[in-house]
mmCIF file of N, CA and C in Angstrom:
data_model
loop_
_atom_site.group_PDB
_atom_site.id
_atom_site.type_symbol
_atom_site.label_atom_id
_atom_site.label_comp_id
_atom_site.label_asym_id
_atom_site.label_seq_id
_atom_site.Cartn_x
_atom_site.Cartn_y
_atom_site.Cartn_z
ATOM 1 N N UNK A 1 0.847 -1.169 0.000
ATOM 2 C CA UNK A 1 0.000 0.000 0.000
ATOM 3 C C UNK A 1 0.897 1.240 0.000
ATOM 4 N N UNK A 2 0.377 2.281 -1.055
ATOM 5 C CA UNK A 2 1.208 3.149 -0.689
ATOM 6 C C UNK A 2 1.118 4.270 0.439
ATOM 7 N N UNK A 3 1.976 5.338 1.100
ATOM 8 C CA UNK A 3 1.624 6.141 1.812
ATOM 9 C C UNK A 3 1.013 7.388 1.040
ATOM 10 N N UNK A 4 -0.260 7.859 1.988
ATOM 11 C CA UNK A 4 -0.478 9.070 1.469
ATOM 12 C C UNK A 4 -0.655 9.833 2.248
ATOM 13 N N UNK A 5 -0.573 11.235 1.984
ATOM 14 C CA UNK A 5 -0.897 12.102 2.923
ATOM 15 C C UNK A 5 -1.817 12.839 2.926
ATOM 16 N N UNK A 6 -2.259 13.022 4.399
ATOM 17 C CA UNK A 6 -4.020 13.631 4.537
ATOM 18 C C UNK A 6 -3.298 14.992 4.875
ATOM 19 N N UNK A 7 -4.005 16.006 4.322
ATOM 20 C CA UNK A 7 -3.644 17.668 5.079
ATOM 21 C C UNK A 7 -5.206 18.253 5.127
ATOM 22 N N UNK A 8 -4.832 18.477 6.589
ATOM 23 C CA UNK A 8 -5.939 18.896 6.993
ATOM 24 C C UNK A 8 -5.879 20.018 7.454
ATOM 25 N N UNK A 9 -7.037 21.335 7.101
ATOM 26 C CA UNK A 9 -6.610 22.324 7.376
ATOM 27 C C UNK A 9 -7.810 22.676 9.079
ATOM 28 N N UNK A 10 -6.865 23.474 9.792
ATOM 29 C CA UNK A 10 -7.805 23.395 10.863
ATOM 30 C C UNK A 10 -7.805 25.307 10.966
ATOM 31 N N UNK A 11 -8.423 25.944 11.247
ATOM 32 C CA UNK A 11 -8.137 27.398 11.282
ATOM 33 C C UNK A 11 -8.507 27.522 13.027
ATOM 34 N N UNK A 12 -8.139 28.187 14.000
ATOM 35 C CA UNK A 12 -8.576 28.681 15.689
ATOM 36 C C UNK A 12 -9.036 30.079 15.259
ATOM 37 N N UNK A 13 -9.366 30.547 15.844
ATOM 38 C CA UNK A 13 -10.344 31.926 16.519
ATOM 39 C C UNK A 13 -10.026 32.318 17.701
ATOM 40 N N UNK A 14 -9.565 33.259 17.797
ATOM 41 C CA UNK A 14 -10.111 33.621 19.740
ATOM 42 C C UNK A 14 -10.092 35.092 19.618
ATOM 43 N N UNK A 15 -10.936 34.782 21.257
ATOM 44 C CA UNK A 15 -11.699 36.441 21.297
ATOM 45 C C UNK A 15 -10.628 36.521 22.900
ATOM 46 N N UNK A 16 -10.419 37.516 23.609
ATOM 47 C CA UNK A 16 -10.127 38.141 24.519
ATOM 48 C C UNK A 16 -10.674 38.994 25.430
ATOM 49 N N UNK A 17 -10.753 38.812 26.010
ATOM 50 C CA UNK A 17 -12.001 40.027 27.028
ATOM 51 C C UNK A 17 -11.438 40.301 28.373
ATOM 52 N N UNK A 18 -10.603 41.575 28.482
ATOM 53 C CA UNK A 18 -9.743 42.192 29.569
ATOM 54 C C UNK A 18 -10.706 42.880 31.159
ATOM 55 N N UNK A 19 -10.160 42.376 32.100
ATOM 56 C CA UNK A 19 -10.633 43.206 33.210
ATOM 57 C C UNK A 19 -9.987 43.585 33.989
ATOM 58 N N UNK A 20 -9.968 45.065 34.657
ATOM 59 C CA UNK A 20 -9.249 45.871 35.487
ATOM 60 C C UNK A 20 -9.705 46.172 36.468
ATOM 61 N N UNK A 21 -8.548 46.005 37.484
ATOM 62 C CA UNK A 21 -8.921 46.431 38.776
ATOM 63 C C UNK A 21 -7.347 47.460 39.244
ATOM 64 N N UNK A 22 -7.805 48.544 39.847
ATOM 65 C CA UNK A 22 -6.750 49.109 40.284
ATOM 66 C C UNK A 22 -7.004 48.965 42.486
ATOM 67 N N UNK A 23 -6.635 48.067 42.858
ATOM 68 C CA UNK A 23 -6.308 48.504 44.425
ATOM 69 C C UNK A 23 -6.808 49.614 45.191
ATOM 70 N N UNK A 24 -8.208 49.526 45.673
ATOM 71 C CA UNK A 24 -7.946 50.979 46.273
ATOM 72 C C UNK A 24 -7.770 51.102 48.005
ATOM 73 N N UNK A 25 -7.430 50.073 48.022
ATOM 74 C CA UNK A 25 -6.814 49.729 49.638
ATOM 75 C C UNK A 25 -6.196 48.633 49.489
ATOM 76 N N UNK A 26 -5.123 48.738 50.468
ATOM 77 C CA UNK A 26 -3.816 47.754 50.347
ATOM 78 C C UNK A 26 -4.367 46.249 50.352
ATOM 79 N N UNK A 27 -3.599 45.491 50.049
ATOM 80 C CA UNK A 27 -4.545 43.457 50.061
ATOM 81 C C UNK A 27 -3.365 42.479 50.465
ATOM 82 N N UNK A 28 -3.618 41.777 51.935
ATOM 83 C CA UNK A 28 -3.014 41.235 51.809
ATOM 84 C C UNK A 28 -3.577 39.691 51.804
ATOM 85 N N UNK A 29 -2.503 39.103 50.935
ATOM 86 C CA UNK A 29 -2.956 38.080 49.943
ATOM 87 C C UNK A 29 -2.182 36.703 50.827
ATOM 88 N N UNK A 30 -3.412 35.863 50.758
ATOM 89 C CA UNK A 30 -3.277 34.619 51.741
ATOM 90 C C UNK A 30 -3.164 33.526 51.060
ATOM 91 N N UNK A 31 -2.916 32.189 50.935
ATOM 92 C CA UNK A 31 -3.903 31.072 50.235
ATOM 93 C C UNK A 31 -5.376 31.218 50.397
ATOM 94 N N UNK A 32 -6.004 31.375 48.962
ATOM 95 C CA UNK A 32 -7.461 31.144 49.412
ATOM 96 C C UNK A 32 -8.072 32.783 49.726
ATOM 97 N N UNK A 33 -7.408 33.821 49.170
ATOM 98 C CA UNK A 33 -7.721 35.196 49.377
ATOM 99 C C UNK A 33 -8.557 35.018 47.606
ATOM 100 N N UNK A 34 -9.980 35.642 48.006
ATOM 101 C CA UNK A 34 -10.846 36.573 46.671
ATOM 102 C C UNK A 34 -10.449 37.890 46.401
ATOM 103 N N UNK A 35 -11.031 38.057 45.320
ATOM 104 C CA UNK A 35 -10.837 39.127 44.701
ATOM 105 C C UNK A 35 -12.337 39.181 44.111
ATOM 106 N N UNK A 36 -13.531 39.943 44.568
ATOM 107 C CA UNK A 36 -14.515 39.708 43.632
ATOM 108 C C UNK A 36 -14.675 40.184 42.266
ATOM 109 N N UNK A 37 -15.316 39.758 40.906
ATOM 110 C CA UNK A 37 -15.830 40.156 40.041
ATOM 111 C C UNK A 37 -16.257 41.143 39.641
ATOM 112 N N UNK A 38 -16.927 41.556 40.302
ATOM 113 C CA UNK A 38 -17.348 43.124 40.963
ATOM 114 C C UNK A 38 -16.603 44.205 40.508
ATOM 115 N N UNK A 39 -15.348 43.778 41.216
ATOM 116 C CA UNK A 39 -14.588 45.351 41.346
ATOM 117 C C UNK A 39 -13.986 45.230 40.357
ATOM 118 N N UNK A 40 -13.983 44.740 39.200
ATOM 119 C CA UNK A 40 -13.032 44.447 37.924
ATOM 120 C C UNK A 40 -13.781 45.789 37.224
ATOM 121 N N UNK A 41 -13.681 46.467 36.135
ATOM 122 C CA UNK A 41 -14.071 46.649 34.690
ATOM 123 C C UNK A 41 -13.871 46.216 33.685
ATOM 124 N N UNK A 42 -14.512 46.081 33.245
ATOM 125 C CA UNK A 42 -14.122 46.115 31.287
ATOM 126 C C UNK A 42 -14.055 46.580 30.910
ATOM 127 N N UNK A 43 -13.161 46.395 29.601
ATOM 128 C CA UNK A 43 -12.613 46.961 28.366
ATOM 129 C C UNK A 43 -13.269 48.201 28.163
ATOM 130 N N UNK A 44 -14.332 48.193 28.146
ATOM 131 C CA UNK A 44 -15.013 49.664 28.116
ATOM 132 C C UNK A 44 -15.048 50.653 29.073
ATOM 133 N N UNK A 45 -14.582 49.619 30.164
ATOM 134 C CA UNK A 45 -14.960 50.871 31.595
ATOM 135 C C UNK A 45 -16.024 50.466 32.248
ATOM 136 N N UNK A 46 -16.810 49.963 32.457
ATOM 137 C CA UNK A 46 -17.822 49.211 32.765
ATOM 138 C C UNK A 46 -17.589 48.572 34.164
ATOM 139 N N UNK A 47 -18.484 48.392 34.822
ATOM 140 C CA UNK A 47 -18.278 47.720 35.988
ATOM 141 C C UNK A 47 -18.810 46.232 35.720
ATOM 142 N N UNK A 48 -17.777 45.146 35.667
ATOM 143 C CA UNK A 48 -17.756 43.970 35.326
ATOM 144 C C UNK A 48 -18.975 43.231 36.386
ATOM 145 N N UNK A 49 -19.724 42.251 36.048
ATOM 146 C CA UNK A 49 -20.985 41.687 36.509
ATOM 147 C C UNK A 49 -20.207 40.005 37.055
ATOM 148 N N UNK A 50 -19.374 39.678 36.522
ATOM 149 C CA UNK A 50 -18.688 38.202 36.379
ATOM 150 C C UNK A 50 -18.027 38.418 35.216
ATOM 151 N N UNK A 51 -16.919 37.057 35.747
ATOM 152 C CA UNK A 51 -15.970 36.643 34.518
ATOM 153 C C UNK A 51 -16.461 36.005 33.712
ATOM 154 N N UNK A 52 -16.071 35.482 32.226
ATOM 155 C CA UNK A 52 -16.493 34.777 31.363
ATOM 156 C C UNK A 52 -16.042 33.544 32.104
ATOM 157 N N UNK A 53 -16.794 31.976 31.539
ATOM 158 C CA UNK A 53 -16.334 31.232 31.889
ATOM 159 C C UNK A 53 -15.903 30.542 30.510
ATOM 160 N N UNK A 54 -14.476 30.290 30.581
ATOM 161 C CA UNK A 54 -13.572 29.878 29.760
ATOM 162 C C UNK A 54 -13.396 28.204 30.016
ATOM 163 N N UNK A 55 -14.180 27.673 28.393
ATOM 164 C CA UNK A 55 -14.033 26.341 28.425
ATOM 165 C C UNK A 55 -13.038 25.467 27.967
ATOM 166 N N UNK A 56 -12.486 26.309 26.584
ATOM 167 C CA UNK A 56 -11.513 26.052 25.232
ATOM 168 C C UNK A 56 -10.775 26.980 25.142
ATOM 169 N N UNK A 57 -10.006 27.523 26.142
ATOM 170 C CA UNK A 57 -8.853 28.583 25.967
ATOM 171 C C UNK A 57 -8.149 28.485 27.558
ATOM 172 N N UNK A 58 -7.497 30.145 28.113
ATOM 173 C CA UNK A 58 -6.987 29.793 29.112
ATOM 174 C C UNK A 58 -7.225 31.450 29.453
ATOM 175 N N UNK A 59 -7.179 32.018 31.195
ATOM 176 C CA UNK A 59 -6.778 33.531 31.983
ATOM 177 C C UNK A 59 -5.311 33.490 31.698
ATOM 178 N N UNK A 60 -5.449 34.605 31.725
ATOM 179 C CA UNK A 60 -4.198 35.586 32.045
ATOM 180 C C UNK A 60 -4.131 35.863 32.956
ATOM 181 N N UNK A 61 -3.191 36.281 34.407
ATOM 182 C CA UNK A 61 -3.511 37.286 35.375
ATOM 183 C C UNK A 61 -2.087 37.872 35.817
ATOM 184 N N UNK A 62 -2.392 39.629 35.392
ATOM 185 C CA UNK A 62 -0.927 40.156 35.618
ATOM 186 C C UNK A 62 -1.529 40.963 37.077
ATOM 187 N N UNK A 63 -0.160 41.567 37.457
ATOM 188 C CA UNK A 63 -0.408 42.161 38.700
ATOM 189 C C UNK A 63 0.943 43.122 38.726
ATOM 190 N N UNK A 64 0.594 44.170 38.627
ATOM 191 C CA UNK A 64 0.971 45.453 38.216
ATOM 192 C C UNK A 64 2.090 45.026 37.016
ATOM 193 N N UNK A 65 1.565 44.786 35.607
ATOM 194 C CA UNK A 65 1.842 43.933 34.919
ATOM 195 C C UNK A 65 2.789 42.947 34.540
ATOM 196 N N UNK A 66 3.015 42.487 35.609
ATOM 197 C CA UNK A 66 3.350 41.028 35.383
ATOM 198 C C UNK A 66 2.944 39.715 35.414
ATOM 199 N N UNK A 67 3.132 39.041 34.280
ATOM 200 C CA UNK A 67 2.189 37.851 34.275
ATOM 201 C C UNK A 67 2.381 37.016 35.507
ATOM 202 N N UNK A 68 1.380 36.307 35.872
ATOM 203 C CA UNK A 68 1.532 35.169 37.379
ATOM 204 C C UNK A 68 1.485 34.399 37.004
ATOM 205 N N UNK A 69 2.438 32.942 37.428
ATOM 206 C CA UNK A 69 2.278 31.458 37.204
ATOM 207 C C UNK A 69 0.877 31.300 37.456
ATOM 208 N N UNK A 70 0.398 30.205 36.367
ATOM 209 C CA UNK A 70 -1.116 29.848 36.435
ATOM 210 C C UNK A 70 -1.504 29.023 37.566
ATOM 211 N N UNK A 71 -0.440 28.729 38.285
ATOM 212 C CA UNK A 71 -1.245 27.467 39.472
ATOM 213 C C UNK A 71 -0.962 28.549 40.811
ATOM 214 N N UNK A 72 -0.876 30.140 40.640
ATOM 215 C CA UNK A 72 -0.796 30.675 42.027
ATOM 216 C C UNK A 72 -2.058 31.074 41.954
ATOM 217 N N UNK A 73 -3.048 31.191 40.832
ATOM 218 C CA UNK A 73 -4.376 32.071 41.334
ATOM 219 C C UNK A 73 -5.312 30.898 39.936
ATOM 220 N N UNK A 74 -6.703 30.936 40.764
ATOM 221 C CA UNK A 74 -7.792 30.081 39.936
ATOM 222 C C UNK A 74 -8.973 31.367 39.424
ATOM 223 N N UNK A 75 -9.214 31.251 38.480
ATOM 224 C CA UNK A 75 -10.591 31.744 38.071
ATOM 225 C C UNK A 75 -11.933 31.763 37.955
ATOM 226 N N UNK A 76 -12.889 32.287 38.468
ATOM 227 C CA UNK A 76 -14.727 31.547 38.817
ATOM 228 C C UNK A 76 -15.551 32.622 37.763
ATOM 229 N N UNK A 77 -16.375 32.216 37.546
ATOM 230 C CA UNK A 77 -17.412 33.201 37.115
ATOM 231 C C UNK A 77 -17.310 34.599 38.032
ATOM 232 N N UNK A 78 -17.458 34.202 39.449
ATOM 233 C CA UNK A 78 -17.449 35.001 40.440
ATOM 234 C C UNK A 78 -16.157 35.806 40.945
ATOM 235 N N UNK A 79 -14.884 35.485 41.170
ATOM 236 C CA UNK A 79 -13.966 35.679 41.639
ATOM 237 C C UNK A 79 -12.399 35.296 41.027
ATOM 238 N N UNK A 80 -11.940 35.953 41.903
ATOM 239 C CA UNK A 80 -9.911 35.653 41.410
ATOM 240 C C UNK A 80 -9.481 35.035 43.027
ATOM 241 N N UNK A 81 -9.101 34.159 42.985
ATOM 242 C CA UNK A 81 -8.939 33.325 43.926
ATOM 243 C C UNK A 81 -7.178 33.027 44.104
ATOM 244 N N UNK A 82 -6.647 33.182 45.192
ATOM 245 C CA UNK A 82 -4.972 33.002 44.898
ATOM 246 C C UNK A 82 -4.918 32.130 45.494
ATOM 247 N N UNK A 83 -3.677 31.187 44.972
ATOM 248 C CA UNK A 83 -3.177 29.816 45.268
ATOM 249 C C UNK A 83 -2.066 29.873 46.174
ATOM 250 N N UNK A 84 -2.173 29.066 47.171
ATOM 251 C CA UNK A 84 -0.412 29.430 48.187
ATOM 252 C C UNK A 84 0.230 30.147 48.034
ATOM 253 N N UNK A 85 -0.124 31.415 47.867
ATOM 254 C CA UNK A 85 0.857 32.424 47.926
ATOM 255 C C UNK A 85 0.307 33.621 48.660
ATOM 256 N N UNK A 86 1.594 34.194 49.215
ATOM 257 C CA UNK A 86 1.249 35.194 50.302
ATOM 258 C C UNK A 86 2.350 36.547 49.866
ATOM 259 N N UNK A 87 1.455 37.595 50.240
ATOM 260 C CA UNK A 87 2.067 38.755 50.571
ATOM 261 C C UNK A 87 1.121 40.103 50.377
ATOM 262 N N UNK A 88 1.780 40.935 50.091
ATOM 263 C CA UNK A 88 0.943 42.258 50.527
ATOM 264 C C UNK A 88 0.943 43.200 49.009
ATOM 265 N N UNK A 89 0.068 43.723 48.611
ATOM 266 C CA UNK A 89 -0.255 44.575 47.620
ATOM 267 C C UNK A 89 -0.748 45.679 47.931
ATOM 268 N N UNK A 90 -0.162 46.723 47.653
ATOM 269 C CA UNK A 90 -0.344 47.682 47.650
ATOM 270 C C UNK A 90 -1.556 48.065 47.266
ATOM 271 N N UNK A 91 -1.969 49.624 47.680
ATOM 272 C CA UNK A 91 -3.109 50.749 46.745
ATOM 273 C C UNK A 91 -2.695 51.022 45.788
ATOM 274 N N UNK A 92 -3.243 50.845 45.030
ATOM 275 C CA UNK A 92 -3.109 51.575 43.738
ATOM 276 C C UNK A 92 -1.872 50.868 42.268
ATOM 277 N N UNK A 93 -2.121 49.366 42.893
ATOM 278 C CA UNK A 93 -1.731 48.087 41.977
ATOM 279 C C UNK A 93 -2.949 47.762 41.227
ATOM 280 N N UNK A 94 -2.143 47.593 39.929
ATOM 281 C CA UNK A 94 -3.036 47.103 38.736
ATOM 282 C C UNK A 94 -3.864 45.654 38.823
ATOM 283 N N UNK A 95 -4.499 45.103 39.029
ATOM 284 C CA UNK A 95 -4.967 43.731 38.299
ATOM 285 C C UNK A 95 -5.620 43.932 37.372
ATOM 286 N N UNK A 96 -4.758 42.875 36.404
ATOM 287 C CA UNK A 96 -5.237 42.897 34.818
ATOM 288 C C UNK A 96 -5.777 41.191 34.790
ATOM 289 N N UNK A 97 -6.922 40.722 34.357
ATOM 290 C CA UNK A 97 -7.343 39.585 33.580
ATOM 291 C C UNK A 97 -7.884 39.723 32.922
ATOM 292 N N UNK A 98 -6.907 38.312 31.576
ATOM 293 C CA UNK A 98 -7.476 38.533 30.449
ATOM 294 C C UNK A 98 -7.599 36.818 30.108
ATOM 295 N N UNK A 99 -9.335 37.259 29.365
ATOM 296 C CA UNK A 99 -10.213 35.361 29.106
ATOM 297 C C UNK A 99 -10.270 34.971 27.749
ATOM 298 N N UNK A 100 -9.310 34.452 27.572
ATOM 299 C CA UNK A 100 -8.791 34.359 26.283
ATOM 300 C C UNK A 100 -9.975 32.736 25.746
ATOM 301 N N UNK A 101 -10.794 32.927 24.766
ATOM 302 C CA UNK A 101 -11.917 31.821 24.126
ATOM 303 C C UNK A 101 -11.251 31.324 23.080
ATOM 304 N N UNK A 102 -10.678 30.252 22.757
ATOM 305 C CA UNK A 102 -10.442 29.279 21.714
ATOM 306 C C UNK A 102 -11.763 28.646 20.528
ATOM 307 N N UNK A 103 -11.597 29.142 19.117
ATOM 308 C CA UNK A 103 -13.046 28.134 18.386
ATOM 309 C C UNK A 103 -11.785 27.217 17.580
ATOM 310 N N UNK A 104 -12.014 26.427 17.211
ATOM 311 C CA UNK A 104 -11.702 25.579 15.805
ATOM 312 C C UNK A 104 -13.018 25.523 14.687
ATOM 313 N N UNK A 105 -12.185 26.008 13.699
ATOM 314 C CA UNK A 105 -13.084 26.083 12.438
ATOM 315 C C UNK A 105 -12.432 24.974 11.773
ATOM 316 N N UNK A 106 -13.428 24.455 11.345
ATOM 317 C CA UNK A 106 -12.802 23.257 10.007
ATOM 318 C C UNK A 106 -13.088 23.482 9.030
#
């Protein structure tokens, strides 16, 4: 038999949808410290209602922009949740998340 080759074309999509929070009192950050939904905005300025929930993609989460390892903080519809890690954040520190949606088109 001979070999043949299949090419298959697959095209992705994704959308992004950013939310901001600037600190307006210092946080200090425990295992298991929230951050509600709430106090985020969106992209527009908007006072964010909940996060998207991301099935086929992955968060971002910077903090006064720097990106964070993904296993120090989890993401909810509701909240930003930090993973074993501790320390203190200032007023007037950025939190940036961003919900990055994956499609496959065939």
């Amino acid at each position: 038999m001979a070999l043949s080759l299949i090419n298959i074309h697959v095209n992705v999509s994704g959308t992004s949808t950013r939310f901001f929070n600037v600190l307006a009192a210092p946080l200090v950050v425990a295992d298991a410290t929230t951050v509600a939904a709430t106090t985020f905005l969106d992209d527009s300025g908007t006072a964010a209602t909940a996060f998207p929930v991301v099935t086929n993609g992955y968060y971002n989460f910077y903090i006064n922009g720097v990106l964070q390892e993904g296993d120090s903080y989890t993401i909810s519809a509701t909240e930003l949740t930090f993973n074993t890690v501790i320390g203190n954040l200032s007023a007037g520190t950025p939190l940036v998340i961003e919900a990055v949606e994956l499609v496959t088109l065939v």
